[in-house]
Short mmCIF file of C-alpha atoms in Angstrom, two decimals:
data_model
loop_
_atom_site.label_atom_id
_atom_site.label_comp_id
_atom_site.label_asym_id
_atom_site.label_seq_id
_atom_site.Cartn_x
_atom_site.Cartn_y
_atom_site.Cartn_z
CA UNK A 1 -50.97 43.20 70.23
CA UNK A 2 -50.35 43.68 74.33
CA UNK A 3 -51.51 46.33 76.22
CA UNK A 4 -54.17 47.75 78.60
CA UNK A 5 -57.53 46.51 77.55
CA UNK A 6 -60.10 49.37 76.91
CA UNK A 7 -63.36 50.12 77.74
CA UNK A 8 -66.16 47.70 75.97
CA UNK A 9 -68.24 48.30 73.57
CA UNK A 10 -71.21 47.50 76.01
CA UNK A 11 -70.26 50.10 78.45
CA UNK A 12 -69.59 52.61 76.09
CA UNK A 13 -73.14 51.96 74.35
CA UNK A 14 -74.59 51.80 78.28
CA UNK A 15 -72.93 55.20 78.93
CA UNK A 16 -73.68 57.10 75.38
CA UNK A 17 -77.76 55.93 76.55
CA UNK A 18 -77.47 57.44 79.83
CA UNK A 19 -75.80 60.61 78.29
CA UNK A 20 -78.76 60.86 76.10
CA UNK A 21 -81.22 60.73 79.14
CA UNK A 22 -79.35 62.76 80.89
CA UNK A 23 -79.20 65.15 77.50
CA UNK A 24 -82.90 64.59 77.34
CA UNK A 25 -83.82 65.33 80.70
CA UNK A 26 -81.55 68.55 80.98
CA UNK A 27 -83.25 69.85 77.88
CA UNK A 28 -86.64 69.20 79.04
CA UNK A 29 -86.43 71.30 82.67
CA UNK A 30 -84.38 74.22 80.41
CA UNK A 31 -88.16 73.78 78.54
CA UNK A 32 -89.83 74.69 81.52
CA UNK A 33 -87.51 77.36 83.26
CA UNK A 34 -87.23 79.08 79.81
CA UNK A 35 -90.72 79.31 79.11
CA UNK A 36 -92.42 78.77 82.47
CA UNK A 37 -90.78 79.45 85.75
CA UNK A 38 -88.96 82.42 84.26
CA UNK A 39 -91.57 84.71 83.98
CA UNK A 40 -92.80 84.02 87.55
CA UNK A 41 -92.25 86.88 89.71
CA UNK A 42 -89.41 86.43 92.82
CA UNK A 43 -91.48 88.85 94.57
CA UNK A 44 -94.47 87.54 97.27
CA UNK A 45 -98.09 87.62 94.66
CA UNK A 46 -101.47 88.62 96.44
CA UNK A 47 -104.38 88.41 94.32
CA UNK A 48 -108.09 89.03 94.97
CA UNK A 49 -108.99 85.46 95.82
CA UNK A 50 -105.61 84.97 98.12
CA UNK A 51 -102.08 84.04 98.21
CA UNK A 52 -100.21 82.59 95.31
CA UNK A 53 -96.89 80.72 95.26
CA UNK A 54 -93.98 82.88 93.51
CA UNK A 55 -91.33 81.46 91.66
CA UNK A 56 -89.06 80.51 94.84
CA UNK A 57 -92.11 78.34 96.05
CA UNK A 58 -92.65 76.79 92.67
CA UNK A 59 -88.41 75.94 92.24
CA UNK A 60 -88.96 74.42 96.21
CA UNK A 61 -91.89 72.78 95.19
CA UNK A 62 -90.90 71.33 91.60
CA UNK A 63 -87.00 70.73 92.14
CA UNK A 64 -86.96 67.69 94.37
CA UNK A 65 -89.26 65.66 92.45
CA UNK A 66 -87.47 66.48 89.06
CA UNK A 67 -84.21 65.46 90.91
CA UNK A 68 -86.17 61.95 91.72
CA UNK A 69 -87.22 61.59 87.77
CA UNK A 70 -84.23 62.44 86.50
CA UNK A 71 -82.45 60.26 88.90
CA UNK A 72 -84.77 57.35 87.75
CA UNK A 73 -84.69 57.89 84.20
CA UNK A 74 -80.96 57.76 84.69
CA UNK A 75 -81.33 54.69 86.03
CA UNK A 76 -83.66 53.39 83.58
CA UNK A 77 -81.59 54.27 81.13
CA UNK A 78 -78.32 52.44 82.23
CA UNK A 79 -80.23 49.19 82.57
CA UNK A 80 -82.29 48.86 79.57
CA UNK A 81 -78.99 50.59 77.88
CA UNK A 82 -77.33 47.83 79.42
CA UNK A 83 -79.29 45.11 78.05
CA UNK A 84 -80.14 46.71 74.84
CA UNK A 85 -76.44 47.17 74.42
CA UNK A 86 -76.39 43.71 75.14
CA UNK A 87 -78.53 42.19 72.74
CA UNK A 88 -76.83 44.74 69.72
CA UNK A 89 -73.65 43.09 70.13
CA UNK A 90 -74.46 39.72 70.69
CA UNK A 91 -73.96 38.81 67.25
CA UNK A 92 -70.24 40.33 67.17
CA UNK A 93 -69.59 38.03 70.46
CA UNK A 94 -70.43 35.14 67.89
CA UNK A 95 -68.38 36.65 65.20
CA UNK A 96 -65.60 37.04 67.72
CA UNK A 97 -65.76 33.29 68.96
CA UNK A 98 -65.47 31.91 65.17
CA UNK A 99 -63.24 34.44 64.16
CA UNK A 100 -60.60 32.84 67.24
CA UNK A 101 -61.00 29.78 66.55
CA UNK A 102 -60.40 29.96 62.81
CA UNK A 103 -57.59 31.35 63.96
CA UNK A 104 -56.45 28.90 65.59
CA UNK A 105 -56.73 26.52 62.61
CA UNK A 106 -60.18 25.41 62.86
CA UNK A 107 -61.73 26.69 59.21
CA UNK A 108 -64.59 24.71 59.18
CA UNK A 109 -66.78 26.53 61.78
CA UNK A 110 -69.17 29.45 60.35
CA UNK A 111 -70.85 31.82 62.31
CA UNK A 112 -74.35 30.85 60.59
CA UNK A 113 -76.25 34.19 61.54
CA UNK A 114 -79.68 34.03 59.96
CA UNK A 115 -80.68 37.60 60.65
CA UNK A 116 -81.14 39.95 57.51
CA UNK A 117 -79.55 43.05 58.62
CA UNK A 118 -75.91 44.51 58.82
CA UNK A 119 -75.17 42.05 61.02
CA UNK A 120 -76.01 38.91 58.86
CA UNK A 121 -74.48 40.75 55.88
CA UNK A 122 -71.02 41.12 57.74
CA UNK A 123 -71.65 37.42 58.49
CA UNK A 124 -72.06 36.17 55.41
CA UNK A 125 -69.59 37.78 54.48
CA UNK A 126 -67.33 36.64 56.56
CA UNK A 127 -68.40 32.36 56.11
CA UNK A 128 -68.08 33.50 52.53
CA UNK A 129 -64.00 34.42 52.90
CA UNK A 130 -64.23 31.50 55.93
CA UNK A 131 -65.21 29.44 52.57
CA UNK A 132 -62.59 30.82 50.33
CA UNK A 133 -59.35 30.64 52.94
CA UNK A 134 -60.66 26.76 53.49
CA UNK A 135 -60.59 26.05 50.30
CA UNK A 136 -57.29 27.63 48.94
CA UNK A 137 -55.60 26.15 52.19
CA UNK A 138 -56.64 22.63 51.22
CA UNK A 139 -55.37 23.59 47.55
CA UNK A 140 -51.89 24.65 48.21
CA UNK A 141 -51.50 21.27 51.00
CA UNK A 142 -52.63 19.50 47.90
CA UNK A 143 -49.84 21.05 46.21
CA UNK A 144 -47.67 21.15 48.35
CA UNK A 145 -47.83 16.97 48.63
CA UNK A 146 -48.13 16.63 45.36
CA UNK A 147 -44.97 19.14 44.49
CA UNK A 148 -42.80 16.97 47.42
CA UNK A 149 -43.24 14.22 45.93
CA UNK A 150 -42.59 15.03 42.18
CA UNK A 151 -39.65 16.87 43.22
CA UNK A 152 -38.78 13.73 45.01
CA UNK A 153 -39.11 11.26 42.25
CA UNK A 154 -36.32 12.79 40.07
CA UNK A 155 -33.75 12.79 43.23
CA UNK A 156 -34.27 8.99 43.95
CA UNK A 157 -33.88 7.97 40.30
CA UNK A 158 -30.88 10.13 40.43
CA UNK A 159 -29.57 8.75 43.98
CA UNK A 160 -30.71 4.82 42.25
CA UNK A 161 -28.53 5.97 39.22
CA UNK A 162 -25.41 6.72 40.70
CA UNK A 163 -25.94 3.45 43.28
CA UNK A 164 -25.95 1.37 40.23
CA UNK A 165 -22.96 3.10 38.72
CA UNK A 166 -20.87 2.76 41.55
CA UNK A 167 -21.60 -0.69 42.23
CA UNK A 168 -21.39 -2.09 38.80
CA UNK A 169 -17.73 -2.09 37.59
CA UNK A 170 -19.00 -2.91 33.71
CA UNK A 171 -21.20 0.09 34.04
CA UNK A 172 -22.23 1.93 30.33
CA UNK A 173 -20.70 5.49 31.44
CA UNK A 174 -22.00 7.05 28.55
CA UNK A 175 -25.48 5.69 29.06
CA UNK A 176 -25.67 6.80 32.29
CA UNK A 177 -24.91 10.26 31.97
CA UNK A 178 -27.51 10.30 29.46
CA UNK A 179 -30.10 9.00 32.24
CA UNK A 180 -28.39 11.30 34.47
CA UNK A 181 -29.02 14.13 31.92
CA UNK A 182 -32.43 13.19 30.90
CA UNK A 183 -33.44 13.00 34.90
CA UNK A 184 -31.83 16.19 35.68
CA UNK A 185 -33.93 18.21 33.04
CA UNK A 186 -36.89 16.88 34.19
CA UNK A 187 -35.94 18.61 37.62
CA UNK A 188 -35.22 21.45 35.87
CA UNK A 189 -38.52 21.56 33.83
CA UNK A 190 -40.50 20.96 36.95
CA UNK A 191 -38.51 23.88 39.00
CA UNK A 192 -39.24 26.37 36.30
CA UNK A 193 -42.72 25.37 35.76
CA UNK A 194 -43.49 26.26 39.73
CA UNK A 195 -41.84 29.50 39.66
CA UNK A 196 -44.27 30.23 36.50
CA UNK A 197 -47.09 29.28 38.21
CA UNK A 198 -45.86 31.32 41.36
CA UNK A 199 -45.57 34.14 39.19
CA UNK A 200 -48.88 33.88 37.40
CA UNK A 201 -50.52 33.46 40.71
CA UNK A 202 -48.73 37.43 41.49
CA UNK A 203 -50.28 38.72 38.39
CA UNK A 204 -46.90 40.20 37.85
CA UNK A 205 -46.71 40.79 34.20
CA UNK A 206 -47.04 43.30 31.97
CA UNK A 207 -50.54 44.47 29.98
CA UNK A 208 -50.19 44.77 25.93
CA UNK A 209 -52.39 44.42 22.91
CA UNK A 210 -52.19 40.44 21.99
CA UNK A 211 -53.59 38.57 18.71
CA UNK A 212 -54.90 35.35 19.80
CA UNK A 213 -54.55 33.77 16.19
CA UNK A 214 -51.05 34.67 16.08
CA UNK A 215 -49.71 33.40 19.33
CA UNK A 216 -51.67 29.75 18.81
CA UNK A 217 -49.96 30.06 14.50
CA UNK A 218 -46.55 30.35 16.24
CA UNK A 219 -47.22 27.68 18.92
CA UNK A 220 -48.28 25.37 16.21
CA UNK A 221 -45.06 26.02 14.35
CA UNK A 222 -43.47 25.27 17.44
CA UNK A 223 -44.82 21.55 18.29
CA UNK A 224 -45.11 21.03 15.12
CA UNK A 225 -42.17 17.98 14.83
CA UNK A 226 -43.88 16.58 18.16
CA UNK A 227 -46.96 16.54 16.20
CA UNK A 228 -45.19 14.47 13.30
CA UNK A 229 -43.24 12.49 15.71
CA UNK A 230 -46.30 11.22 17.10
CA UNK A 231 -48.15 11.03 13.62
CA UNK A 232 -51.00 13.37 14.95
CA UNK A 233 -52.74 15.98 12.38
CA UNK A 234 -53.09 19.32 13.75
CA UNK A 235 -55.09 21.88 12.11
CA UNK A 236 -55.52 25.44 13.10
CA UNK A 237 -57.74 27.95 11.83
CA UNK A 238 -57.46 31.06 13.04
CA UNK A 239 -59.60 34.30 12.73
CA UNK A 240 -58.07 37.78 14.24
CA UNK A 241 -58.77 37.39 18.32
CA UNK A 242 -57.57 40.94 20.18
CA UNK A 243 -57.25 40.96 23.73
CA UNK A 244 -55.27 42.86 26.17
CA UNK A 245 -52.45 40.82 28.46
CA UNK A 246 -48.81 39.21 28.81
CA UNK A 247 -47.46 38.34 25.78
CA UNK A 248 -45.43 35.29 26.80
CA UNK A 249 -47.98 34.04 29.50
CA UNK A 250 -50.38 33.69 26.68
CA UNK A 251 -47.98 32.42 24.03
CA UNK A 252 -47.71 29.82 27.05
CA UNK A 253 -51.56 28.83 27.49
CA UNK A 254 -51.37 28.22 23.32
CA UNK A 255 -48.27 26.37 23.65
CA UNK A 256 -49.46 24.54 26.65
CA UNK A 257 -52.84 23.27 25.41
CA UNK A 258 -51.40 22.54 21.79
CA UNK A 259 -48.85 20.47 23.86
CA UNK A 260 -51.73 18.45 26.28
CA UNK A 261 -53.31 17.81 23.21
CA UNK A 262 -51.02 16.12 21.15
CA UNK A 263 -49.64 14.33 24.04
CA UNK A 264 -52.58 13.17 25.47
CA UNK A 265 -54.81 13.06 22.56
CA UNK A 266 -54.93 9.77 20.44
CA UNK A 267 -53.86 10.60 16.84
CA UNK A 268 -55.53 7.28 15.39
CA UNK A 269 -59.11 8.28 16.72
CA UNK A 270 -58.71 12.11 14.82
CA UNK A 271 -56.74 15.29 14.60
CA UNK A 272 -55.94 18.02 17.15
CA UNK A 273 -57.38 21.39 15.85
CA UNK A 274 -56.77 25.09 17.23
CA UNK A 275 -59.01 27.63 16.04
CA UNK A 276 -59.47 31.28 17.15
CA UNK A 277 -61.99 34.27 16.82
CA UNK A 278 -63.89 37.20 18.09
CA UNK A 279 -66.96 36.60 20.04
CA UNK A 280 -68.84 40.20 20.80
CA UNK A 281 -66.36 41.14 23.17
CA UNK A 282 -64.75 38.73 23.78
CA UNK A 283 -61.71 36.69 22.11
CA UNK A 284 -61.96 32.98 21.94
CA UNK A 285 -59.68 30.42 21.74
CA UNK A 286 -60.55 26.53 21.64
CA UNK A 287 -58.51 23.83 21.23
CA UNK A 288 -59.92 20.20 20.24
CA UNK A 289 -58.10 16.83 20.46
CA UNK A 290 -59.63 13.13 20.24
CA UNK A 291 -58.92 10.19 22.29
CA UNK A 292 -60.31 8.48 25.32
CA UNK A 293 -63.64 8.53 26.52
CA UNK A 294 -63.40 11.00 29.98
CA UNK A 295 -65.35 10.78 32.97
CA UNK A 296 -67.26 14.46 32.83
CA UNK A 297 -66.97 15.01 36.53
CA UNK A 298 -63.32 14.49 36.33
CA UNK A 299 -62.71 16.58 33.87
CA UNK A 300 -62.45 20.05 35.70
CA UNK A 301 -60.06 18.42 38.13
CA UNK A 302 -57.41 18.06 35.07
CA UNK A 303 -56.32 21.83 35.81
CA UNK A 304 -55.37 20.80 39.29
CA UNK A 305 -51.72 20.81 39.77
CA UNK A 306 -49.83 17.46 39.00
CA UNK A 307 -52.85 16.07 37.01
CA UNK A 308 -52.62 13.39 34.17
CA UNK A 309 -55.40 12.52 32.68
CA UNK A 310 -57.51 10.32 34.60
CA UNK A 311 -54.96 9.42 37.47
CA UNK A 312 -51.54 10.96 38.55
CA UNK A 313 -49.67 8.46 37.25
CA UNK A 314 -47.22 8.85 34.24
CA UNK A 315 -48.60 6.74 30.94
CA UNK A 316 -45.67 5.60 28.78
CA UNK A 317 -44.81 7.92 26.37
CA UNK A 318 -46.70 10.83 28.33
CA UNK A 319 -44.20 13.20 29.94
CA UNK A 320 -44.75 16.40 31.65
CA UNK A 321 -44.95 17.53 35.44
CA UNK A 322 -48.89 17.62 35.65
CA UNK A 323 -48.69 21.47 35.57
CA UNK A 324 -49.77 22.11 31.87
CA UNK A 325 -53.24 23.02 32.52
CA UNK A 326 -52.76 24.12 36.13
CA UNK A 327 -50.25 26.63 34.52
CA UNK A 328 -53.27 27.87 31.86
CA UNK A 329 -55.50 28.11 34.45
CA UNK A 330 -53.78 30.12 36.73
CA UNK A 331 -52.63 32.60 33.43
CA UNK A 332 -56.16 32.58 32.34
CA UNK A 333 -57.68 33.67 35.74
CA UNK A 334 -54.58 36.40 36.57
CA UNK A 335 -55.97 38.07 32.86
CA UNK A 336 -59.60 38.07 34.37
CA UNK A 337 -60.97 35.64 31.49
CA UNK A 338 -62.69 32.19 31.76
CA UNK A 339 -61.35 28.31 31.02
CA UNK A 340 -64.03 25.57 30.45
CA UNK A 341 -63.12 21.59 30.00
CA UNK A 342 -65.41 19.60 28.17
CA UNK A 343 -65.30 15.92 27.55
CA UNK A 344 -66.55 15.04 24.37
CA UNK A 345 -69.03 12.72 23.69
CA UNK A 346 -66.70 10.92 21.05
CA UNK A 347 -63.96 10.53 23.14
CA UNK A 348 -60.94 13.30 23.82
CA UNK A 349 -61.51 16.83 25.14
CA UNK A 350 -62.39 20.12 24.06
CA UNK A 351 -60.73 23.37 26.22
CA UNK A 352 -62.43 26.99 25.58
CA UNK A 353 -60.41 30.18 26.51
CA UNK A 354 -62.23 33.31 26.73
CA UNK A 355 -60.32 36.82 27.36
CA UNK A 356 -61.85 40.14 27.26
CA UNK A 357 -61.62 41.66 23.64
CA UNK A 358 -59.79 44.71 22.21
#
C-alpha cells in the first residue's frame, strides 16, 4: 500500500507526553487562581504594619516565573517523552526488521525478545507462527517435488510405451494397450488422491454421527479378495465407536489403513487385525499388521506424502502413490482427533486413531 507516510508512533507518544505536561501544568495554576489568587482583593491593601501586594502585584509577580516552569517542563517533557518513547518501541523496530525480511523469504530469522511483558508475548508469538509458516513451506516444496516427479513417472513410461510401439513393427498391440491402460490408471489414481488430500486439507465436508466399527466391517468386506489374494488373515473385532465427522473421509482412513496393512504387512510373520471401541470420550480405532522390523524414528515420517515404507521407492508387488497415510493423516487432523505410529517390537506396525466420541 502507497501513499503519504503518517506521523510515527514516536512523535505521537512525544506529543501525547507534552500534552499531558502541558494538561498538568494548566491544571495546577487553575489550583492556585481558584483557590488562591482569587480571593485577593484588586483593590490597593493597607494594613497596620504597612503595605501589602494585591492581587495585580501577586499575577506580576508570579506569572513570569510560571511561564519559565511551564516552558521547561514542556521541554522536559518532549525530551524524556522522546526517549522514553524511544525505548517503548524499540522492540516493535525489531519486530518490524524480522517481520521484512521474512517477507522477503528469509523464514529462519526470529526476533528472540527475552523480555516478559506484552512485548515478548507478541514476540513469541510471532517466532511461534515464524516456526509454523517455515515448516509448512518446507512441507508443501517437499510435496511439491515429490508430486512432480510421481506425476512424471507415469508420463515417461507412457511416452517409453508408445516409442517402443512405434518402432517395433512385431509389436503385441493388445499387450500394450494393456500397459497403456494399467499406466494410465495409475495417473488417474494419483490425480484423485491429491485432490482428496487438497480437500481434506479445506476441511470441506460435512459433520454427521459415524460408527467407527461399522465403517472399518465394510472396509474389511471391501479388501477382503486383496487379503486372500495375498494369503494374509485379517481379523476385525469391533465394539460400537460413535464419533461425529465425514462419512466417506472416514470410510477412507478404514479403507486406507486396512489397505497399508495388507500391502505392506508380511502375511507369513501374522495376521492384520482391525479392532474398534469407546475409550471415555473418545472413539478408538487401531489397526495391527506384522512384518518387518521398522526403524522407530522413521516411523512418523510414513504419513509424509509419497512415503513407502522405509524408502520412496516402489517394492515389487507394493503399489500405491505414497499418499495412503498422508491421506489419513490429513482426514484425521481436519476432524480434530489424533494418529500415532508405532513400530512394534516384533516386527510390522501398529496405527491408533482417536476421534472425539458421541
Amino acid at each position: 500500500m502507497t501513499g503519504r507516510r503518517s506521523v510515527s508512533a514516536r512523535v505521537s507518544l512525544t506529543a501525547s507526553y507534552v500534552g499531558l505536561v502541558a494538561v498538568a501544568g494548566a491544571i495546577l495554576l487553575g489550583v492556585v487562581w481558584f483557590f488562591l489568587l482569587r480571593y485577593v482583593p484588586t483593590r490597593a491593601i493597607s494594613t497596620d504594619t504597612g503595605w501589602a501586594p494585591n492581587q495585580g502585584d501577586l499575577l506580576r509577580a508570579f506569572a513570569p516565573a510560571a511561564a519559565w516552569a511551564m516552558a521547561v517542563l514542556l521541554i522536559v517533557g518532549a525530551v524524556g517523552g522522546w526517549f522514553l518513547a524511544g525505548r517503548m518501541l524499540s522492540p516493535l523496530s525489531r519486530l518490524t526488521e524480522v517481520t521484512r525480511r521474512a517477507d522477503a523469504g528469509n523464514l529462519a530469522l526470529r526476533v528472540g525478545m527475552t523480555r516478559r511483558d506484552e512485548f515478548g508475548e507478541l514476540a513469541d508469538s510471532f517466532d511461534g507462527m515464524l516456526d509454523r509458516i517455515e515448516a509448512h513451506v518446507a512441507e508443501q516444496q517437499r510435496f511439491a517435488a515429490n508430486a512432480s516427479h510421481e506425476l512424471r513417472t507415469p508420463l515417461a513410461i507412457t511416452r517409453t510405451l508408445l516409442e517402443v510401439g512405434r518402432s517395433d513393427p512385431d509389436r503385441d498391440t493388445a499387450a500394450l494397450l494393456e500397459r497403456l491402460a494399467r499406466v494410465n490408471e495409475r495417473s488417474i489414481e494419483l490425480v484423485e488422491a491429491l485432490l482428496l488430500l487438497t480437500r481434506v486439507e479445506r476441511r470441506a465436508f460435512e459433520r454427521r454421527e459415524v460408527d467407527l466399527s461399522l465403517l472399518v466391517e465394510e472396509a474389511a468386506e471391501v479388501l477382503l479378495p486383496l487379503a486372500e489374494e495375498r494369503g494374509a488373515e485379517l481379523i476385525v473385532s469391533s465394539a460400537p465407536a460413535p464419533t461425529s465427522g465425514s462419512e466417506p473421509l472416514l470410510g477412507q482412513v478404514a479403507v486406507n489403513l486396512l489397505h497399508n496393512a495388507l500391502v505392506h504387512g508380511d502375511p507369513r510373520r501374522g495376521p492384520v487385525s482391525a479392532s474398534t471401541w469407546r475409550d471415555e470420550a473418545e472413539a478408538v480405532l487401531v489397526v495391527e499388521s506384522a512384518g518387518a522390523v521398522l526403524d522407530p524414528a522413521s516411523v512418523e515420517t510414513l504419513v509424509e506424502p509419497f512415503q513407502r515404507g522405509a524408502a520412496r521407492a516402489r517394492r515389487e508387488g507394493q503399489e500405491g502413490a505414497g499418499l495412503g497415510l498422508a491421506i489419513v493423516a490429513a482426514i484425521v487432523r481436519a476432524h480434530d482427533g489424533t494418529l500415532h505410529l508405532t513400530a512394534r517390537p516384533s516386527g510390522g506396525l501398529r496405527v491408533v486413531v482417536r476421534l472425539a466420541g458421541r
